[in-house]
Each structure stands twice: as C-alpha cells, then as structure tokens.
XYZ file of N, CA and C in Angstrom:
741
model
N -113.157 146.387 9.470
C -113.432 147.189 10.820
C -114.778 148.133 10.705
N -115.542 147.952 11.946
C -115.841 149.094 12.360
C -116.152 150.311 11.687
N -117.074 150.964 11.646
C -117.303 152.279 10.590
C -118.310 152.895 11.743
N -118.492 153.605 11.881
C -119.925 154.691 13.231
C -119.620 156.517 12.035
N -120.763 156.850 11.778
C -120.658 157.874 11.624
C -120.183 159.293 12.471
N -120.074 160.543 12.321
C -119.115 161.765 13.004
C -120.733 162.419 12.665
N -120.651 163.378 13.673
C -121.481 163.861 13.703
C -121.916 165.335 12.901
N -122.451 166.401 12.659
C -122.145 167.786 12.488
C -122.036 169.237 13.145
N -121.491 169.474 13.313
C -120.855 170.208 14.846
C -121.270 171.686 14.532
N -122.704 172.306 15.537
C -122.918 173.611 15.089
C -121.509 174.848 15.183
N -121.315 175.681 14.794
C -121.028 177.142 14.843
C -120.373 176.934 16.503
N -119.023 177.132 16.749
C -118.763 177.295 17.833
C -119.036 178.853 18.660
N -119.821 179.683 17.862
C -119.714 181.185 18.302
C -121.392 180.537 18.608
N -122.325 179.606 18.388
C -123.301 179.600 18.569
C -123.168 179.176 19.924
N -122.292 178.259 20.111
C -122.125 177.310 21.605
C -121.829 178.441 22.499
N -120.786 179.463 22.591
C -120.762 180.419 23.525
C -121.466 181.250 23.492
N -122.411 181.639 22.492
C -123.995 181.921 22.852
C -124.823 181.393 24.012
N -124.502 180.003 24.108
C -125.821 179.605 24.594
C -124.573 179.126 26.384
N -123.671 179.640 26.565
C -123.213 179.379 27.513
C -123.924 180.050 29.061
N -124.670 181.174 28.573
C -125.142 182.114 30.103
C -126.236 181.794 29.864
N -126.959 180.312 28.878
C -128.434 180.066 29.230
C -128.392 178.790 30.432
N -129.261 179.324 31.181
C -129.126 178.087 31.715
C -130.391 176.649 31.686
N -130.578 175.797 32.199
C -131.030 174.897 31.355
C -132.991 174.883 31.774
N -133.308 176.035 32.866
C -134.983 176.253 33.114
C -135.075 177.196 31.932
N -134.064 178.400 31.446
C -134.367 179.155 30.601
C -134.547 178.553 29.456
N -133.522 177.429 29.216
C -133.826 176.612 27.410
C -135.116 176.530 26.902
N -135.673 174.948 28.709
C -136.286 174.640 28.620
C -137.954 175.681 28.109
N -138.005 176.576 29.025
C -139.433 177.692 29.105
C -139.478 177.810 27.412
N -138.342 178.386 27.382
C -138.284 179.169 25.794
C -138.149 178.750 24.531
N -137.600 177.365 25.002
C -138.257 176.361 23.761
C -139.569 175.723 23.668
N -140.087 175.965 25.121
C -141.425 175.800 25.094
C -142.270 176.867 23.948
N -142.260 177.841 24.081
C -142.484 179.239 23.695
C -142.613 179.349 23.289
N -141.278 178.638 21.964
C -140.784 178.498 20.556
C -141.765 177.146 19.785
N -142.755 176.601 21.055
C -143.046 175.391 19.968
C -142.224 174.419 20.024
N -141.244 173.784 20.833
C -140.719 172.795 21.070
C -141.139 172.285 22.451
N -141.863 171.427 22.688
C -142.720 171.048 24.338
C -141.865 170.020 25.122
N -141.037 169.572 24.065
C -140.593 168.008 25.092
C -138.864 168.015 24.992
N -138.203 168.894 26.064
C -136.730 168.875 25.450
C -135.610 168.446 26.286
N -136.786 168.577 27.792
C -136.248 167.989 29.141
C -135.577 166.762 28.876
N -134.335 165.989 29.292
C -134.265 164.402 29.497
C -134.531 164.107 30.965
N -135.814 163.356 30.891
C -136.242 163.030 32.232
C -135.299 161.652 33.307
N -135.186 162.105 34.279
C -135.031 161.128 35.419
C -133.558 160.696 35.174
N -132.932 162.191 34.767
C -131.341 162.049 35.480
C -131.223 163.057 36.309
N -130.126 163.210 37.220
C -130.058 164.232 37.581
C -128.342 164.390 37.337
N -127.538 165.877 38.087
C -126.079 166.164 38.257
C -125.886 165.104 39.303
N -124.928 164.737 39.205
C -123.832 164.176 39.933
C -122.457 165.059 40.062
N -122.760 165.729 39.332
C -121.534 166.643 39.685
C -121.724 168.061 39.710
N -122.163 168.431 41.156
C -123.107 169.483 41.334
C -122.107 170.857 41.264
N -122.969 171.893 40.733
C -122.169 173.192 40.296
C -121.190 173.233 38.656
N -121.120 172.051 38.484
C -121.285 172.175 36.715
C -121.923 172.622 35.900
N -122.021 172.876 35.132
C -122.775 173.139 33.604
C -121.976 173.115 32.450
N -122.580 172.403 31.308
C -122.305 172.360 29.922
C -123.012 172.240 28.778
N -122.334 172.954 28.064
C -122.977 173.083 26.545
C -122.131 172.687 25.545
N -122.499 172.085 24.966
C -121.726 171.407 23.743
C -123.133 170.235 22.406
N -122.540 170.154 21.616
C -122.961 169.140 20.831
C -123.158 167.419 21.054
N -124.197 166.714 20.784
C -124.740 165.791 21.114
C -123.867 164.464 20.673
N -122.822 163.768 20.778
C -122.454 162.413 20.283
C -123.574 161.041 20.968
N -124.144 160.518 20.367
C -125.164 159.351 21.087
C -124.773 158.144 20.726
N -125.407 157.482 21.916
C -124.702 155.809 21.882
C -125.976 155.266 22.610
N -126.895 154.288 21.515
C -127.953 153.926 21.674
C -127.958 151.870 22.090
N -128.249 151.598 23.200
C -128.347 150.022 23.894
C -129.472 149.663 23.248
N -129.303 148.639 22.809
C -130.651 147.657 23.308
C -130.851 146.352 23.799
N -131.972 145.709 23.982
C -132.050 144.534 25.183
C -130.992 143.517 24.300
N -130.186 142.839 25.309
C -129.138 141.649 24.603
C -130.235 140.439 24.085
N -129.361 140.082 23.548
C -129.650 139.176 22.520
C -128.425 138.312 22.499
N -128.387 136.787 23.006
C -127.326 136.608 23.047
C -126.899 135.909 21.398
N -127.842 135.597 20.514
C -127.471 135.792 19.514
C -126.688 136.511 18.606
N -127.205 137.962 18.636
C -126.969 139.605 18.309
C -125.629 139.885 19.088
N -125.403 139.570 19.901
C -124.346 140.402 20.839
C -123.242 139.145 21.990
N -122.515 138.621 21.688
C -121.800 137.932 22.553
C -121.289 139.022 23.386
N -121.399 138.698 24.959
C -120.869 139.638 26.348
C -119.177 138.801 26.491
N -118.854 139.798 26.725
C -117.184 139.304 26.720
C -116.763 141.270 27.132
N -116.032 141.240 28.093
C -116.091 143.290 28.721
C -114.817 142.969 28.061
N -113.818 141.705 27.775
C -112.179 142.135 27.264
C -112.088 141.330 25.646
N -112.945 141.006 25.282
C -112.707 139.627 24.601
C -112.554 140.620 23.094
N -113.756 140.974 22.461
C -113.270 141.911 21.395
C -113.622 143.625 20.925
N -112.457 144.146 21.948
C -112.984 145.642 22.304
C -113.614 146.342 20.780
N -112.915 146.030 20.078
C -113.581 147.011 18.734
C -114.923 146.583 18.456
N -115.266 145.160 19.227
C -116.504 145.697 18.450
C -118.181 145.619 19.668
N -117.053 146.691 20.333
C -117.699 147.092 21.304
C -118.519 149.053 21.079
N -119.540 149.002 20.840
C -119.311 150.029 19.888
C -119.752 151.463 21.179
N -119.856 151.593 22.287
C -119.451 152.618 23.651
C -118.344 153.125 23.101
N -117.374 152.342 22.750
C -116.075 152.445 22.580
C -116.428 153.695 21.807
N -116.423 153.610 20.408
C -116.833 153.923 19.004
C -117.279 155.345 19.265
N -118.691 155.662 19.828
C -119.227 156.943 20.579
C -117.732 157.472 20.975
N -117.040 157.298 21.733
C -115.793 158.338 22.592
C -114.910 158.244 21.567
N -114.427 157.338 20.160
C -113.663 157.935 19.534
C -113.653 159.197 18.796
N -115.143 159.457 18.332
C -115.939 160.460 17.854
C -115.376 162.255 18.801
N -114.928 162.081 19.673
C -115.497 162.829 20.848
C -114.473 163.854 20.200
N -114.839 164.792 20.455
C -113.556 167.045 20.485
C -114.126 167.771 21.340
N -113.717 168.381 21.377
C -112.954 169.190 22.654
C -114.923 170.021 22.936
N -115.227 169.683 23.517
C -116.530 170.507 24.142
C -118.140 169.508 23.629
N -117.719 168.209 23.065
C -118.919 167.004 22.816
C -119.276 166.710 23.920
N -120.450 165.964 24.275
C -121.241 165.413 25.142
C -121.657 164.542 24.357
N -121.772 163.212 24.834
C -121.997 162.016 24.966
C -123.524 162.059 25.571
N -124.399 161.132 24.788
C -125.468 161.186 25.494
C -126.807 159.717 25.221
N -127.012 159.366 26.398
C -126.944 157.843 25.548
C -128.247 157.355 25.794
N -128.447 156.871 25.461
C -130.006 155.719 25.904
C -129.607 154.051 26.329
N -129.711 154.194 27.352
C -129.308 153.327 28.317
C -130.286 152.327 28.866
N -131.866 152.880 28.216
C -132.870 152.169 28.441
C -132.855 152.135 29.973
N -132.715 153.228 30.804
C -133.555 153.356 32.439
C -132.469 152.306 33.025
N -131.968 151.366 32.280
C -131.220 150.583 33.195
C -130.476 150.716 34.345
N -130.825 150.758 35.857
C -130.143 150.576 36.994
C -128.819 149.442 37.036
N -128.820 148.397 36.276
C -127.610 147.374 36.568
C -126.659 147.694 35.531
N -126.760 148.644 34.531
C -125.808 148.757 33.674
C -124.656 149.384 33.485
N -123.459 149.683 33.671
C -122.563 150.688 34.197
C -121.695 151.104 32.259
N -122.835 152.083 31.850
C -122.317 152.291 30.325
C -120.714 152.292 30.517
N -120.269 153.177 31.041
C -118.876 153.483 31.355
C -118.232 153.457 32.138
N -117.312 153.416 32.755
C -115.865 152.765 33.632
C -114.934 154.317 33.845
N -114.115 154.381 34.509
C -113.061 155.132 34.659
C -112.352 155.434 33.451
N -111.837 154.359 32.931
C -110.951 154.361 31.818
C -111.797 155.035 30.776
N -113.078 154.434 30.581
C -113.582 155.541 29.365
C -113.698 157.369 29.853
N -113.924 157.268 30.871
C -114.273 158.548 31.094
C -113.237 159.627 31.193
N -111.856 159.061 31.477
C -110.620 159.313 31.406
C -110.145 159.771 30.189
N -110.930 158.305 29.163
C -110.231 159.201 27.884
C -111.064 160.210 27.326
N -112.530 160.303 27.530
C -113.618 161.166 27.129
C -113.005 162.847 28.105
N -112.486 163.203 28.863
C -112.196 164.051 29.524
C -110.408 164.287 28.753
N -109.568 163.505 28.187
C -108.813 163.902 27.763
C -109.103 163.855 26.482
N -110.091 163.565 25.674
C -110.497 164.104 24.591
C -110.605 165.658 24.424
N -111.204 166.326 25.401
C -112.068 167.394 25.640
C -113.594 167.434 25.693
N -114.079 166.190 25.834
C -115.432 166.152 26.016
C -115.797 166.761 27.777
N -117.346 167.506 27.225
C -117.568 168.440 27.925
C -117.974 167.458 29.553
N -118.907 166.026 28.980
C -119.634 165.644 29.945
C -120.767 164.349 29.248
N -121.268 163.332 29.876
C -121.999 163.054 29.297
C -123.496 163.118 29.908
N -124.802 162.539 29.658
C -125.986 162.927 29.525
C -126.205 161.067 29.508
N -126.525 160.308 30.469
C -126.889 158.397 30.399
C -128.477 158.581 31.085
N -128.879 158.082 30.063
C -130.538 157.209 30.892
C -130.232 156.094 31.415
N -129.514 155.458 32.440
C -128.564 154.664 33.026
C -127.659 155.018 34.153
N -126.611 154.460 33.795
C -125.883 154.340 35.101
C -124.332 154.544 34.807
N -123.509 155.006 35.766
C -121.985 154.486 35.780
C -121.074 153.468 36.321
N -119.928 153.201 36.246
C -119.337 152.609 37.526
C -118.353 152.901 37.919
N -117.686 152.762 38.185
C -115.931 153.070 39.308
C -116.153 154.372 39.565
N -117.770 154.777 40.458
C -117.926 156.467 40.475
C -116.718 156.886 41.610
N -116.396 156.176 42.618
C -115.363 157.081 43.700
C -114.498 157.122 42.643
N -113.473 156.754 41.798
C -112.411 157.429 40.908
C -113.398 157.991 39.944
N -114.245 158.004 39.294
C -114.499 158.818 38.210
C -115.091 160.422 39.180
N -115.513 160.193 40.426
C -115.264 161.799 40.941
C -114.618 162.847 40.568
N -113.444 162.380 40.603
C -111.523 162.983 41.003
C -111.536 163.351 39.247
N -112.342 163.020 38.180
C -111.896 162.983 37.263
C -112.318 164.211 36.309
N -113.190 165.177 36.573
C -113.754 166.753 36.865
C -114.590 166.114 36.003
N -115.133 165.735 35.125
C -115.983 165.889 34.329
C -117.587 165.979 34.554
N -118.652 166.377 33.912
C -119.747 166.711 33.977
C -120.966 165.180 33.793
N -121.248 164.583 34.730
C -122.209 163.169 34.797
C -123.362 163.972 35.286
N -124.466 163.523 34.298
C -125.768 163.711 34.283
C -126.140 161.881 34.154
N -126.577 161.130 35.730
C -126.909 159.830 34.980
C -127.934 159.682 36.284
N -128.392 158.426 35.784
C -129.676 157.774 36.920
C -129.343 157.313 38.165
N -127.996 156.904 38.086
C -127.061 156.254 39.253
C -125.837 155.868 38.991
N -125.662 154.896 40.036
C -124.068 154.216 39.560
C -124.254 152.613 39.994
N -123.429 151.860 39.581
C -123.484 150.314 39.559
C -121.600 150.038 39.594
N -121.888 148.807 39.658
C -120.799 147.998 39.949
C -120.750 147.136 38.415
N -121.815 146.740 37.920
C -121.759 145.989 36.861
C -121.602 147.031 35.188
N -120.352 145.886 34.564
C -119.761 146.654 33.374
C -120.983 146.434 32.430
N -120.924 147.422 31.031
C -122.026 147.887 30.270
C -122.574 146.943 30.001
N -122.213 145.123 29.494
C -123.151 144.185 28.807
C -123.371 143.265 29.559
N -123.265 143.082 31.397
C -122.896 142.325 31.911
C -124.447 141.562 32.395
N -125.473 142.782 31.962
C -126.770 142.086 32.644
C -127.612 141.873 31.265
N -128.550 143.250 30.735
C -129.543 142.978 29.948
C -129.540 143.954 28.549
N -128.399 144.263 28.584
C -127.841 145.137 27.354
C -127.270 145.450 26.470
N -127.316 146.050 25.181
C -126.356 146.141 24.567
C -125.675 147.118 23.699
N -124.819 147.842 23.485
C -124.832 149.022 22.506
C -124.882 148.615 21.415
N -125.903 149.281 20.186
C -126.036 149.225 19.274
C -125.993 149.748 18.407
N -125.704 151.356 18.551
C -125.779 152.247 17.273
C -125.640 153.672 17.532
N -123.843 154.377 17.120
C -123.848 155.663 17.103
C -123.878 155.808 16.413
N -124.415 157.500 17.057
C -124.919 159.183 16.343
C -125.432 158.616 15.903
N -127.113 158.186 16.209
C -128.264 158.322 15.257
C -129.301 158.609 16.583
N -130.519 159.070 15.582
C -131.270 159.514 16.938
C -131.718 158.386 17.756
N -131.745 158.924 18.974
C -132.322 158.271 20.114
C -133.535 158.926 20.762
N -133.925 157.884 21.994
C -134.375 158.060 23.229
C -133.774 157.903 24.572
N -133.862 159.703 25.149
C -132.625 159.679 25.906
C -133.868 160.246 27.050
N -134.369 159.543 28.543
C -135.385 160.118 29.369
C -136.506 160.397 28.303
N -136.811 159.800 28.147
C -138.336 160.333 27.307
C -138.346 161.715 25.964
N -137.054 161.597 25.663
C -136.484 163.032 24.717
C -136.229 162.182 23.802
N -136.518 162.929 22.757
C -135.916 162.677 21.445
C -134.325 163.230 21.478
N -133.138 163.173 20.864
C -132.225 163.365 20.686
C -131.492 163.488 19.602
N -131.372 164.066 18.619
C -130.587 163.580 17.153
C -129.303 164.031 17.554
N -128.039 163.650 16.674
C -126.884 163.925 16.806
C -126.335 164.971 16.041
N -125.847 166.153 17.100
C -125.208 167.827 16.611
C -126.202 168.572 17.433
N -127.496 168.121 18.022
C -128.313 168.578 18.251
C -127.606 169.344 20.043
N -127.760 170.181 20.390
C -127.433 171.072 21.112
C -127.537 170.460 22.734
N -126.638 170.140 23.827
C -127.149 169.971 24.896
C -126.657 171.069 26.251
N -127.706 171.442 26.533
C -127.877 172.788 28.156
C -127.880 171.755 28.766
N -126.794 171.747 29.998
C -127.045 170.589 31.020
C -126.450 171.597 32.520
N -126.832 171.302 33.502
C -126.570 172.111 34.815
C -127.547 171.387 36.068
N -127.487 172.075 37.237
C -127.644 171.614 38.163
C -129.744 171.379 38.476
N -130.096 171.937 37.371
C -131.355 171.601 36.874
C -131.912 170.540 36.545
N -130.921 169.948 35.448
C -131.393 168.769 34.769
C -130.937 168.660 33.213
N -130.600 168.347 32.578
C -129.995 168.724 30.905
C -131.262 168.551 29.949
N -131.315 169.756 28.875
C -132.445 169.775 28.264
C -131.667 169.898 26.672
N -131.614 169.230 25.998
C -131.797 169.784 24.559
C -132.330 170.819 23.420
N -131.242 171.276 22.810
C -131.850 172.144 21.661
C -131.557 171.962 20.235
N -132.505 171.829 19.784
C -132.597 171.394 18.154
C -131.528 172.582 17.594
N -130.527 172.111 16.371
C -130.414 173.215 15.792
C -131.307 173.940 15.623
N -132.398 173.495 14.401
C -133.156 174.972 14.123
C -133.893 175.910 14.733
N -133.599 175.315 16.047
C -134.190 176.814 17.065
C -133.053 177.100 17.920
N -131.665 177.017 17.651
C -130.821 177.293 18.540
C -130.733 178.858 18.258
N -130.504 179.599 17.706
C -130.390 180.862 17.233
C -131.589 181.575 17.621
N -132.658 181.408 17.363
C -134.123 181.980 17.995
C -133.773 181.770 19.738
N -133.558 180.358 20.003
C -133.510 180.716 21.503
C -132.222 181.366 22.584
N -130.838 181.454 21.297
C -130.132 182.814 21.698
C -130.472 183.958 22.261
N -131.687 184.697 20.712
C -132.314 185.692 20.926
C -133.129 186.080 21.765
N -133.850 184.683 22.390
C -135.205 185.134 23.169
C -134.758 185.027 25.000
N -133.475 184.065 25.299
C -132.492 183.900 26.237
C -132.453 185.185 26.571
N -131.260 185.880 25.853
C -130.802 186.293 26.140
C -131.247 188.213 26.406
N -132.718 188.435 26.304
C -133.915 189.286 26.493
C -134.248 189.066 28.115
N -134.160 187.464 28.003
C -135.196 186.832 29.634
C -134.323 187.055 30.444
N -133.192 186.308 30.116
C -131.598 186.946 31.310
C -131.647 188.486 31.411
N -132.006 189.302 31.006
C -131.695 190.971 31.397
C -132.713 191.065 32.265
N -134.145 190.819 31.306
C -135.426 191.451 32.353
C -135.232 190.926 34.259
N -135.268 189.452 33.815
C -134.897 188.932 34.926
C -134.190 189.530 36.151
N -132.526 189.939 35.352
C -131.575 190.106 36.306
C -132.437 191.599 37.078
N -133.357 192.723 36.301
C -133.342 193.426 37.055
C -134.809 193.169 37.911
N -135.870 192.120 37.727
C -136.591 192.117 38.141
C -135.949 191.244 39.541
N -135.154 190.311 39.583
C -134.341 189.943 40.856
C -134.017 191.169 41.624
N -133.215 191.964 41.391
C -132.923 192.858 42.034
C -133.920 193.906 42.539
N -135.253 194.274 42.141
C -136.106 194.963 42.993
C -136.913 194.055 43.987
N -137.045 192.649 43.392
C -137.267 191.724 44.625
C -136.397 191.387 45.472
N -135.351 191.937 45.598
C -134.316 191.775 46.552
C -134.459 192.836 47.286
N -134.819 193.982 46.846
C -135.411 194.998 47.349
C -136.682 195.262 48.391
N -137.323 194.063 48.140
C -139.054 194.007 48.513
C -140.000 194.417 47.427
N -139.447 194.992 46.434
C -140.393 195.280 45.171
C -141.732 193.700 45.234
N -142.436 195.041 44.193
C -144.086 194.144 44.827
C -144.000 192.788 42.974
N -143.893 191.340 43.959
C -144.245 190.433 43.225
C -145.079 190.481 40.996
N -146.457 191.700 41.979
C -147.333 191.379 41.153
C -145.882 192.219 39.774
N -145.789 193.132 40.399
C -145.417 193.946 39.559
C -144.260 194.013 38.606
N -143.178 192.923 38.929
C -141.946 192.790 38.467
C -141.408 191.063 37.647
N -142.293 190.372 38.358
C -142.063 188.933 37.606
C -143.858 188.363 37.644
N -143.975 187.654 36.485
C -143.368 188.430 34.889
C -143.156 189.262 34.590
N -142.273 189.929 33.944
C -142.374 191.412 33.548
C -142.865 191.726 31.825
N -143.450 192.011 32.172
C -144.257 192.393 30.824
C -143.875 194.043 29.910
N -143.790 193.582 28.602
C -143.578 194.855 27.972
C -145.306 195.512 27.820
N -144.786 196.967 28.047
C -146.185 197.731 27.736
C -146.441 198.233 29.375
N -146.025 198.000 29.946
C -146.092 197.903 31.201
C -145.195 198.955 32.321
N -145.607 199.527 33.261
C -144.959 200.441 34.148
C -143.505 200.559 34.234
N -143.767 198.929 34.626
C -142.455 198.359 35.224
C -141.906 197.898 34.503
N -142.010 197.714 33.115
C -141.332 197.420 32.077
C -140.207 198.608 31.480
N -141.354 199.993 31.497
C -140.702 200.887 31.408
C -139.561 201.317 31.878
N -139.902 201.182 33.336
C -138.919 201.131 34.169
C -137.738 200.465 34.054
N -137.863 199.662 33.744
C -136.751 198.025 33.454
C -135.964 198.977 32.384
N -136.493 198.973 31.123
C -135.994 199.825 30.478
C -134.832 201.697 30.108
N -135.467 201.982 31.269
C -134.860 202.963 32.298
C -133.397 202.587 32.706
N -133.719 201.225 33.711
C -132.704 200.902 34.638
C -131.738 200.061 33.305
N -132.196 200.059 32.367
C -130.929 198.969 31.817
C -130.466 199.974 30.592
N -130.673 201.179 30.084
C -130.188 202.149 29.416
C -129.144 203.072 30.336
N -129.152 203.030 31.909
C -128.387 204.201 32.796
C -127.111 202.890 32.978
N -127.373 201.987 33.215
C -126.389 200.094 33.387
C -125.929 200.228 32.136
N -126.651 200.462 30.726
C -125.253 200.495 29.932
C -124.508 201.452 29.407
N -124.676 202.455 30.020
C -123.727 203.701 29.374
C -122.532 203.410 29.980
C-alpha cells in the first residue's frame, strides 16, 4: 500500500488574517522582510476574480523513464501519486504541482478536480497544465496554471514522483504547509516562519494605501501621497484621517 506524508497545517486564524492580503502586497512585503523569491513564475489565473489563501499540498513530477514508471492511465490507479496528493486534501488546502512547465501533460482532469472541490480544496497551482478544461470551468475552483492540454498526466514525458516534499514550482521553492496567496496578479508562497510578520506589515500597508488611494482619486499630489512615509506631513494627515475613521 502506498503511503505519503500529510502536512502540518497552520493555525486557521493565521489563514484568515491573510485573506485580506493580495499577492502583490505579499510579494512586496516578503521582499522587505528578506525573502525575495516568492512569486511562482509562468502561471496565470484561469479563474479571473477568484482569490485563495491556504496551506500547500505539494506534488512533484520527474521526467518519465519507462523502467521506473509504467504508463497506463487506468491500470493501477493507486500507484499514481497525483491521486495521493488529493487524498490528503482538507478544507482550505491548495495543491501545488511541479509539472516541470510541461505543456503536453494534463496533471488533473475533471474527475480529480471535482474530487478536490468536494474535499473543500481552495484550488491548484500548477507549473504545467490541466485537461478537461471546458468541464473544469464549471466546478468553481481556483486554477493557476500555464495552460490546458487534451493529454492525461503521464501520456508524454513526465510522471508523479513524490507527495508533500519540497518542490520547485515556477522557479520558486515551495515546502509542504507553506501558505499560498493567489489572485489575478499570480501566486505567492508565504513561508510559515514569516507569516505572522507578513500579517502585521500587510495590515499597516493596506491601511495607508486606502488613505493614499482616496487622496489620489481626489487629485492629490502623487509625490505627497504615494508611497506614504512616516514622519511626513502626509503621514500626520493619514493618522488624523485614521483616528476620525475609527471613531
């Protein structure tokens, strides 16, 4: 019987605190915290308007070699590790897949994505493709991918090798249990070690941006209001605005 490890999930309160943080803010603030490579490159949202936050279940593909992996889509389902990644799915989880950027292998199809949705999964981040896209579109689950293909997962040149191990996805290191923030700007990996600091910094960032957005929409000077800096007259104006708003 195949055994694959589960992940250690973060405190749900931490996930909720990050829900108001967009991918752009997360990427910028993590960079300021010293973690510079957090954007999963090359993938885009195929479900516009959807945003997700959740812990990463990871799946690693390797180049196919026939003496290591015998390709048969339905021959021995339990030997196919992409299924085992989904077996671990709990409500709020995000499946992150290193499919080596391949455009000719559909990592998951309609049935697998339906199962993930039924388990409460938030979505998938795939450095590669899905298949059955016309039907997946109706499932209402977040998809950040490179593209789509009619081929099944091992039909061409890769095979699923490991579940819940550190992976390289879109030139970005992803550890099992890292927190994923994804929206129309893309997908960002938040290391657990920096998640609480990100919440603190992002909350402050979001607040002053709200003030700056308001002043700029009123024709305010860009040099004065963006970026907003502590110790300036504009910052004092922001503090007064915030105090009045919070009354």
